[in-house]
Coordinates of N, CA, C and O in Angstrom, one line a residue:
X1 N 0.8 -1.2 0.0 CA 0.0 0.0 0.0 C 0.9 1.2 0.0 O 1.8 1.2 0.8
X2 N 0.8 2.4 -0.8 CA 1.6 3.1 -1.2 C 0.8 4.8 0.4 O -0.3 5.2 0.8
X3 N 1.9 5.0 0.6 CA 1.2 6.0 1.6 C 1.6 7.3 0.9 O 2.5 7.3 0.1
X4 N 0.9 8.6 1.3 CA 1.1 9.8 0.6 C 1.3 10.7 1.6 O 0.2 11.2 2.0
X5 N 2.4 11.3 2.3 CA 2.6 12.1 3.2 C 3.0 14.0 2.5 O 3.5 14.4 1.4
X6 N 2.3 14.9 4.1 CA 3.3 15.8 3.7 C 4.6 16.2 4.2 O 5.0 15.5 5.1
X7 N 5.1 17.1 3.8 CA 6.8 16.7 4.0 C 6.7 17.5 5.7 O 7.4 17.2 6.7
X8 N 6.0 18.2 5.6 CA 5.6 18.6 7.3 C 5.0 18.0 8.0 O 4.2 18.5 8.8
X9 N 5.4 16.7 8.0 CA 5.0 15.0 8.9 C 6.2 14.6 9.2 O 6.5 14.1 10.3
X10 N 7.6 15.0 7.9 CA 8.3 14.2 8.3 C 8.8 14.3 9.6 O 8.1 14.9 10.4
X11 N 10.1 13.6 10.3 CA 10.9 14.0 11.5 C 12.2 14.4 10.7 O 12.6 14.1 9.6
X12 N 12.8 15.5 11.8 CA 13.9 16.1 11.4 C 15.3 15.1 10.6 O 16.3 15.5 10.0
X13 N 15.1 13.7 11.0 CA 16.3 13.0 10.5 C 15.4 12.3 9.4 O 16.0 11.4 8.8
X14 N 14.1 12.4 9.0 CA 14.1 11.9 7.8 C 14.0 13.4 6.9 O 14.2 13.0 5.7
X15 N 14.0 14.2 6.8 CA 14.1 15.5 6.3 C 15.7 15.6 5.8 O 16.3 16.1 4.8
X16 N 15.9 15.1 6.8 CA 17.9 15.6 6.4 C 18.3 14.5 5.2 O 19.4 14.5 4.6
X17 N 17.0 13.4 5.2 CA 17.4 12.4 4.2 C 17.1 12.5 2.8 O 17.9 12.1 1.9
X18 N 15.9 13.0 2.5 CA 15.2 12.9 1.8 C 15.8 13.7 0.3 O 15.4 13.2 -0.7
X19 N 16.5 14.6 0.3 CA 17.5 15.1 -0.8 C 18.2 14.2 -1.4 O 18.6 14.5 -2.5
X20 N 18.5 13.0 -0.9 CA 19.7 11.9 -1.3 C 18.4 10.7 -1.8 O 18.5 10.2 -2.9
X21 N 17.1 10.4 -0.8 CA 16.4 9.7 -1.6 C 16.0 10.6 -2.8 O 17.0 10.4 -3.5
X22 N 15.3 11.3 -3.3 CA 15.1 12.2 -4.1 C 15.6 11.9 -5.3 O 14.8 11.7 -6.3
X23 N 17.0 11.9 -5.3 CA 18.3 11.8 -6.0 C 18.0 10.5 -6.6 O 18.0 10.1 -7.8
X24 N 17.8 9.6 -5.2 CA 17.6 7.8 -6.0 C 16.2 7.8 -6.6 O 15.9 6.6 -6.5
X25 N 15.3 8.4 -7.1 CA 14.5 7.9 -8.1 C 14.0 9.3 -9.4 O 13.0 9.7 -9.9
X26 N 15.3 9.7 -9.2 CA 15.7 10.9 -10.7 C 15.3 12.4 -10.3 O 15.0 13.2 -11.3
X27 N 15.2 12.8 -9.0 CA 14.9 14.2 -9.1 C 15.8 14.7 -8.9 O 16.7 14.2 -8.2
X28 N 15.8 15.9 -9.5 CA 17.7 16.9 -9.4 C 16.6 18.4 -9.3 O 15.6 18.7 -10.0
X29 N 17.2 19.2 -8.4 CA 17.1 20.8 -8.3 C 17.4 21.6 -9.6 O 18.4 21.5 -10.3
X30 N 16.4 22.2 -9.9 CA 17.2 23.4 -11.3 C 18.4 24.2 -11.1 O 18.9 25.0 -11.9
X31 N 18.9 23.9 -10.1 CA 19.8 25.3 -9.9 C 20.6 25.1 -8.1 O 20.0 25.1 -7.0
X32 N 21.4 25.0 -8.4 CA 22.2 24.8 -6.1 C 22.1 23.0 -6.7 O 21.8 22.2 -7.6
X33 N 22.8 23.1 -5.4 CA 22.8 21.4 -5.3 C 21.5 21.1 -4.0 O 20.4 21.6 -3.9
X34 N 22.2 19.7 -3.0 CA 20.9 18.9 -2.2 C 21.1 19.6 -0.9 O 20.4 19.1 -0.1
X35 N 21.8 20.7 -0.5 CA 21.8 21.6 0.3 C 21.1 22.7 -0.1 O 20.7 23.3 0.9
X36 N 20.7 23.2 -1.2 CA 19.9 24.5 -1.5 C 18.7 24.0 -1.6 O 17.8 24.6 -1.2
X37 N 18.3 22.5 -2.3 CA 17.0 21.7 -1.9 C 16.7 21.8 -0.8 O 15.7 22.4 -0.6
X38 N 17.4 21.3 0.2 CA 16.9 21.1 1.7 C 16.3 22.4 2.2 O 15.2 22.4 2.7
X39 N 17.1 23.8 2.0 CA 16.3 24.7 2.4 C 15.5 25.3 1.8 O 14.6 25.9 2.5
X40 N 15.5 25.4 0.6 CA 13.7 25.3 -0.1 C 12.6 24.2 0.1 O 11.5 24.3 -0.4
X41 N 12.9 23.4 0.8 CA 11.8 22.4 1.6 C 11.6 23.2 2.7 O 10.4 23.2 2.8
X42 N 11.9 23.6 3.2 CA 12.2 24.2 4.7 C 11.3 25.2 4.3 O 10.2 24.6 4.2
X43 N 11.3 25.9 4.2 CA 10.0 26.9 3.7 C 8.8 26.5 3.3 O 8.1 27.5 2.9
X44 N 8.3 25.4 3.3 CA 7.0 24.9 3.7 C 6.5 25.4 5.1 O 7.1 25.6 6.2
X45 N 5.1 25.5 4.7 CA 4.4 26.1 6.3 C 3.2 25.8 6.3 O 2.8 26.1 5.2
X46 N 2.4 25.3 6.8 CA 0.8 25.1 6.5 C 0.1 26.2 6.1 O 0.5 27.3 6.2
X47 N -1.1 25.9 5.5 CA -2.0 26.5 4.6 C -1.0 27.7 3.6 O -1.6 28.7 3.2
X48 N 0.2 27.7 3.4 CA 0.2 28.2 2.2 C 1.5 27.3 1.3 O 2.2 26.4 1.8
X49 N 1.7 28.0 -0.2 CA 2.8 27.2 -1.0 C 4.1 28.1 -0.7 O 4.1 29.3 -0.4
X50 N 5.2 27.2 -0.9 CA 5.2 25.7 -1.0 C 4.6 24.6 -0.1 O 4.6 24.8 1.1
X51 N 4.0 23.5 -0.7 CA 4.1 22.2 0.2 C 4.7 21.4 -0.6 O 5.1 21.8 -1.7
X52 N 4.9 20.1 -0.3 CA 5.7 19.3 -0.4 C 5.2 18.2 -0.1 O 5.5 17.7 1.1
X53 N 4.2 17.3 -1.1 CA 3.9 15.6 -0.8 C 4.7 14.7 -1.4 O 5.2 14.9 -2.5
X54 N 5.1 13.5 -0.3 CA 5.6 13.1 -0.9 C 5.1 11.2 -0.7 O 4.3 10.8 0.1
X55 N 5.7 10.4 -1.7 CA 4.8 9.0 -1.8 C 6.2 8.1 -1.6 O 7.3 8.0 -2.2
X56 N 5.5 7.3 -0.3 CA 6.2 6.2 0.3 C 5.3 4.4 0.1 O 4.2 4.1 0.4
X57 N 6.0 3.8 -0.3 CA 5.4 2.3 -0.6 C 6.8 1.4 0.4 O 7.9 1.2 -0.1
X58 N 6.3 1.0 1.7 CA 6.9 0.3 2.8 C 8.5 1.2 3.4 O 9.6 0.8 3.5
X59 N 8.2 2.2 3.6 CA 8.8 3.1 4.1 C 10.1 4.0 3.1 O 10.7 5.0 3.4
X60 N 10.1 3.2 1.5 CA 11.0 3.5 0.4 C 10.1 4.8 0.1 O 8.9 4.8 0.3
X61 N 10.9 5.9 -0.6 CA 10.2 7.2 -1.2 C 10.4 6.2 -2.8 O 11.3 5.5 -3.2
X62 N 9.1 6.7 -3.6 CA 8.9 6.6 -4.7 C 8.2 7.6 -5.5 O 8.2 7.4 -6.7
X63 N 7.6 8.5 -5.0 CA 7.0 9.3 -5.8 C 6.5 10.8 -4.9 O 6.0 10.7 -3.7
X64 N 6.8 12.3 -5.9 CA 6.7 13.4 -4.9 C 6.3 13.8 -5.8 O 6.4 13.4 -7.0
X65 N 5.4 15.2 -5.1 CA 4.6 16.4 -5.8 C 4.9 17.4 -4.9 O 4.8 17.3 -3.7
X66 N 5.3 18.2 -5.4 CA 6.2 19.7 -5.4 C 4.7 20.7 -5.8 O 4.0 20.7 -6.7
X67 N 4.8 21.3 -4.8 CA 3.4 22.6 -5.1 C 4.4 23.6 -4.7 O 5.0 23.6 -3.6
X68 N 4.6 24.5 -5.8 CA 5.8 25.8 -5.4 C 4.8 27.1 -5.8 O 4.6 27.8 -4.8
X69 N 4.5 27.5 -6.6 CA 3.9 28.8 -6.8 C 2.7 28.9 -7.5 O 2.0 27.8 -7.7
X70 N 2.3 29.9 -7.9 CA 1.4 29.9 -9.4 C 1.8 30.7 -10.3 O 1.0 31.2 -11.1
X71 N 3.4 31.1 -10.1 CA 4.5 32.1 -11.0 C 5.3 31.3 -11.2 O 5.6 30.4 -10.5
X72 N 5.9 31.6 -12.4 CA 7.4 31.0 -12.5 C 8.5 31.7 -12.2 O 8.7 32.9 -12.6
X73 N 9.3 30.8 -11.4 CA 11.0 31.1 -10.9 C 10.6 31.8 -9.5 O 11.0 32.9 -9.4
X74 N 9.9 31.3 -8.7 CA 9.8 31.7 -7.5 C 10.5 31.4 -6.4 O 10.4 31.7 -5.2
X75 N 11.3 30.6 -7.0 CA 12.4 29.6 -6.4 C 13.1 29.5 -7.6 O 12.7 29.5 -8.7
X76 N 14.8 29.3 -7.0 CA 15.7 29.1 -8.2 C 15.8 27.6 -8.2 O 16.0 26.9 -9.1
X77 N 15.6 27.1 -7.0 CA 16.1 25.7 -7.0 C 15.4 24.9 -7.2 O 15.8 23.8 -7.4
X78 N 13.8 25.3 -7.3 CA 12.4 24.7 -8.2 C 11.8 26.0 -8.6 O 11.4 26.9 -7.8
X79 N 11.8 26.1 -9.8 CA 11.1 27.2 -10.6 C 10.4 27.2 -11.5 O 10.2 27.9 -12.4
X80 N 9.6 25.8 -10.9 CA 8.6 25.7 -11.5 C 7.1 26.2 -10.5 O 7.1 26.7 -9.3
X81 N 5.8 26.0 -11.6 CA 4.8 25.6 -10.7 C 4.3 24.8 -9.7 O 3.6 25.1 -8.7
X82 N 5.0 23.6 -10.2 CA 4.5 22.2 -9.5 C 5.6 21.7 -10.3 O 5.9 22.2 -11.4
X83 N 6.3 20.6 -9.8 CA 6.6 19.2 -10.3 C 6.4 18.2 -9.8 O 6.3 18.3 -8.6
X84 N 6.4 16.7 -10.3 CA 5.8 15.6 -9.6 C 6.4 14.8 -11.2 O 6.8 15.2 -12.3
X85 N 6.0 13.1 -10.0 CA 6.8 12.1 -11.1 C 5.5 11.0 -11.0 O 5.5 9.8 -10.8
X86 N 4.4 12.1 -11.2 CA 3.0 11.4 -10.9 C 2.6 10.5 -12.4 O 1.5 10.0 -12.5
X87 N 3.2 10.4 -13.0 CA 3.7 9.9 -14.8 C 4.2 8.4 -14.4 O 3.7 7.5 -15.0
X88 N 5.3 8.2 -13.2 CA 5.8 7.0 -13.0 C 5.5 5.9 -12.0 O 6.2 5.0 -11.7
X89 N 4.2 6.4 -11.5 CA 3.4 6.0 -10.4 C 2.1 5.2 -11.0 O 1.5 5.5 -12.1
X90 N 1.9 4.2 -10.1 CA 0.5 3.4 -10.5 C -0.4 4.2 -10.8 O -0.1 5.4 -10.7
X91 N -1.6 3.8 -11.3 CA -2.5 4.8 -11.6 C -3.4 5.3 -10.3 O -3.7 6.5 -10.1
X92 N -3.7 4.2 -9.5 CA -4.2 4.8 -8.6 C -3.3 5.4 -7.5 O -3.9 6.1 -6.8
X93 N -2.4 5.3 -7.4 CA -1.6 6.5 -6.6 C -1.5 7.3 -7.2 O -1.9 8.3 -6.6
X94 N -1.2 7.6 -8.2 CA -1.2 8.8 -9.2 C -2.3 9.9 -9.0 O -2.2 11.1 -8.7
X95 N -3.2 9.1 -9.1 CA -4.5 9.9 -9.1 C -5.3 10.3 -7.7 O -6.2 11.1 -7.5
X96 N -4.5 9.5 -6.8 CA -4.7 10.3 -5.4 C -3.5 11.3 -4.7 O -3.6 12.0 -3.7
X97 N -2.8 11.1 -5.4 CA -1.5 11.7 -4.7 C -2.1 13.3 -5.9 O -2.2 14.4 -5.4
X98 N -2.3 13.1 -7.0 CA -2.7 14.7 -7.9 C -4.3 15.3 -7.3 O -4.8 16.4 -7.7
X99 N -4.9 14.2 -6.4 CA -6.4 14.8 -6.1 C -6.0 15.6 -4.4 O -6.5 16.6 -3.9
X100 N -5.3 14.9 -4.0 CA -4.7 15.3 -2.9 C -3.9 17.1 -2.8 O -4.3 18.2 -2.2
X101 N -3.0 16.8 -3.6 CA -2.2 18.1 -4.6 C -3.4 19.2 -4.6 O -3.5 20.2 -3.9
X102 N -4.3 18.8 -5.5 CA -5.7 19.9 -6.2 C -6.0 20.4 -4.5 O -5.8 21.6 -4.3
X103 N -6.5 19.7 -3.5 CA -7.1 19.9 -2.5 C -6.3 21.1 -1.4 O -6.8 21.9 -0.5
X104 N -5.0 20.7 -1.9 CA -3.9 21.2 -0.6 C -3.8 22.7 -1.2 O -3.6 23.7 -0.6
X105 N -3.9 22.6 -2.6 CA -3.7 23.9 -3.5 C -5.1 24.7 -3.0 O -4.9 25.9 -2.8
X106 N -6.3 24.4 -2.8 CA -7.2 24.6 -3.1 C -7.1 25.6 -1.5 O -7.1 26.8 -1.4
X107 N -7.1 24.7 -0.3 CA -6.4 25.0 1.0 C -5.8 26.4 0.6 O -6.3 27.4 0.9
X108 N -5.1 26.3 0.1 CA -3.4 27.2 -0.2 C -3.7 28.8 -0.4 O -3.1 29.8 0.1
X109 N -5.3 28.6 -1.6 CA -5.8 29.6 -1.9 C -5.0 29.6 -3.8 O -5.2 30.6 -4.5
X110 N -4.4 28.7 -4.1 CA -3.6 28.8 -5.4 C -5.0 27.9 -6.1 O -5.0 26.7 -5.8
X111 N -6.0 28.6 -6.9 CA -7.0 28.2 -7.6 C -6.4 27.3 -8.8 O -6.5 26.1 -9.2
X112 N -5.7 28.3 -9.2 CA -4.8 28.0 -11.1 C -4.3 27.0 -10.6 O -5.1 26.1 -10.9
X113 N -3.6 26.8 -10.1 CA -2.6 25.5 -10.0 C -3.2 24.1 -9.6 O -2.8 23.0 -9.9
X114 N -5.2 24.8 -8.5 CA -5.1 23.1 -8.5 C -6.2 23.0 -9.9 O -7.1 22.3 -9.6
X115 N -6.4 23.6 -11.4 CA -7.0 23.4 -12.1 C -6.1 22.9 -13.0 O -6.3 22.5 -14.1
X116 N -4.9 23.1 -12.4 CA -4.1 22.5 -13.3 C -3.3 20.9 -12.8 O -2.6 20.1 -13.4
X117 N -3.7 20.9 -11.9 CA -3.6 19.6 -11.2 C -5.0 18.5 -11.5 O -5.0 17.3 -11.6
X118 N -5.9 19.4 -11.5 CA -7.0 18.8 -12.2 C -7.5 18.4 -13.2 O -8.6 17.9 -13.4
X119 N -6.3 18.9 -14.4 CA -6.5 19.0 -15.8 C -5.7 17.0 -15.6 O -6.1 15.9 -16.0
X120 N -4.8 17.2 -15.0 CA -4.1 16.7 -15.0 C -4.3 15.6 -15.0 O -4.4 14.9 -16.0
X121 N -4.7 15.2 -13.4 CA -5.4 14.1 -13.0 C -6.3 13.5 -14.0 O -6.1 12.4 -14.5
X122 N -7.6 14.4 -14.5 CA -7.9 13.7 -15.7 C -7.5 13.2 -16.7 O -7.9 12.1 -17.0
X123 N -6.6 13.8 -17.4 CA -5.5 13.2 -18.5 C -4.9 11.9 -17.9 O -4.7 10.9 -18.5
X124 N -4.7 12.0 -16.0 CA -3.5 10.6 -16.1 C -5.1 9.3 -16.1 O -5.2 8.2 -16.5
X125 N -6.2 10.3 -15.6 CA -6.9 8.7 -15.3 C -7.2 8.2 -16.9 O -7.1 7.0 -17.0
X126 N -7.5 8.7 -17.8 CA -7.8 8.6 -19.1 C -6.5 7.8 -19.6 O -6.6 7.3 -20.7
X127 N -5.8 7.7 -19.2 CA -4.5 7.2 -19.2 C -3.3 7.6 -20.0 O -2.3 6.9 -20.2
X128 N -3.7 9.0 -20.4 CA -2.9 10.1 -21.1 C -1.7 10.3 -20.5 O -1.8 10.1 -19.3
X129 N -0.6 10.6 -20.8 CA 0.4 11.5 -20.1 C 1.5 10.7 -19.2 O 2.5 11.2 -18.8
X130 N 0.7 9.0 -18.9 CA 1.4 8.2 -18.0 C 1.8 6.9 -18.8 O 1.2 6.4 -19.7
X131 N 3.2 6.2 -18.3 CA 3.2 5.0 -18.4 C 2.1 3.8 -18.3 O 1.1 3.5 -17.7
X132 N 2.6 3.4 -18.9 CA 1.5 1.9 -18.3 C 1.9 1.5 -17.4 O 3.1 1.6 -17.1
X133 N 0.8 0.8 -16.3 CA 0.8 0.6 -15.0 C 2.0 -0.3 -14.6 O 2.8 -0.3 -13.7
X134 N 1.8 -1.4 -15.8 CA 3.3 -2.7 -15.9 C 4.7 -1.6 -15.5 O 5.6 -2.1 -14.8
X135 N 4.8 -0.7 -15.9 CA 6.3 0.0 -16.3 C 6.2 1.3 -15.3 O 6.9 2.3 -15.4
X136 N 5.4 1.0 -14.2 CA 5.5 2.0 -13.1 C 5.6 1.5 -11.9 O 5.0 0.6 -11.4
X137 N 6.8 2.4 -11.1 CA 7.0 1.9 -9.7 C 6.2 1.3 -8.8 O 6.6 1.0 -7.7

């Protein structure tokens, strides 16, 4: 059973870890290395962006969603909107970990971004945009 946490659950020594898991299933920062990551995580706060979900299947990280702005380059070290590896995830994690995302956005007060999370989710359940379930973590 794949669990869906936010990164303001973790504990401080899995926090200090999670830049090196990250690394082990292909996410890399735009810009700084896993020390300028760590402290753009760190700037998570409840009810507003950034947050930070991330997807655990028996305590292994396998899949995260990045809610950063509804501007680009608001961060150098994610300057994006959102990113997520919600593409290499089963479908039904996929699709709860991006309904989840829409909800936290929604919380956030960032409308655009969960309609774009919502576009999304539609496309992955249609089966648009994602691997096949066989070829996902």
């Amino acid at each position: 059973m794949d669990e869906i946490i936010n990164y303001l659950q973790l504990s401080k020594k899995e926090r200090r870890h999670l830049p090196a898991q990250l690394s082990a299933i292909g996410f890399c920062p735009a810009h700084g290395g896993y020390l300028s990551l760590r402290r753009a995580l760190e700037r998570s706060r409840p009810g507003t962006l950034p947050q930070f979900l991330l997807v655990r299947r028996s305590g292994v990280l396998i899949g995260y969603l990045f809610l950063i702005a509804e501007r680009e380059n608001a961060s150098r070290v994610l300057p994006w909107w959102c990113v997520n590896n919600a593409d290499e995830l089963p479908r039904s994690t996929s699709l709860e970990l991006l309904r989840q995302g829409e909800a936290l956005c929604r919380d956030c007060g960032a409308h655009q971004l969960a309609q774009r999370l919502a576009l999304q989710a539609q496309r992955n359940g249609q089966g648009l945009d994602r691997r096949p379930d066989v070829q996902s973590r």
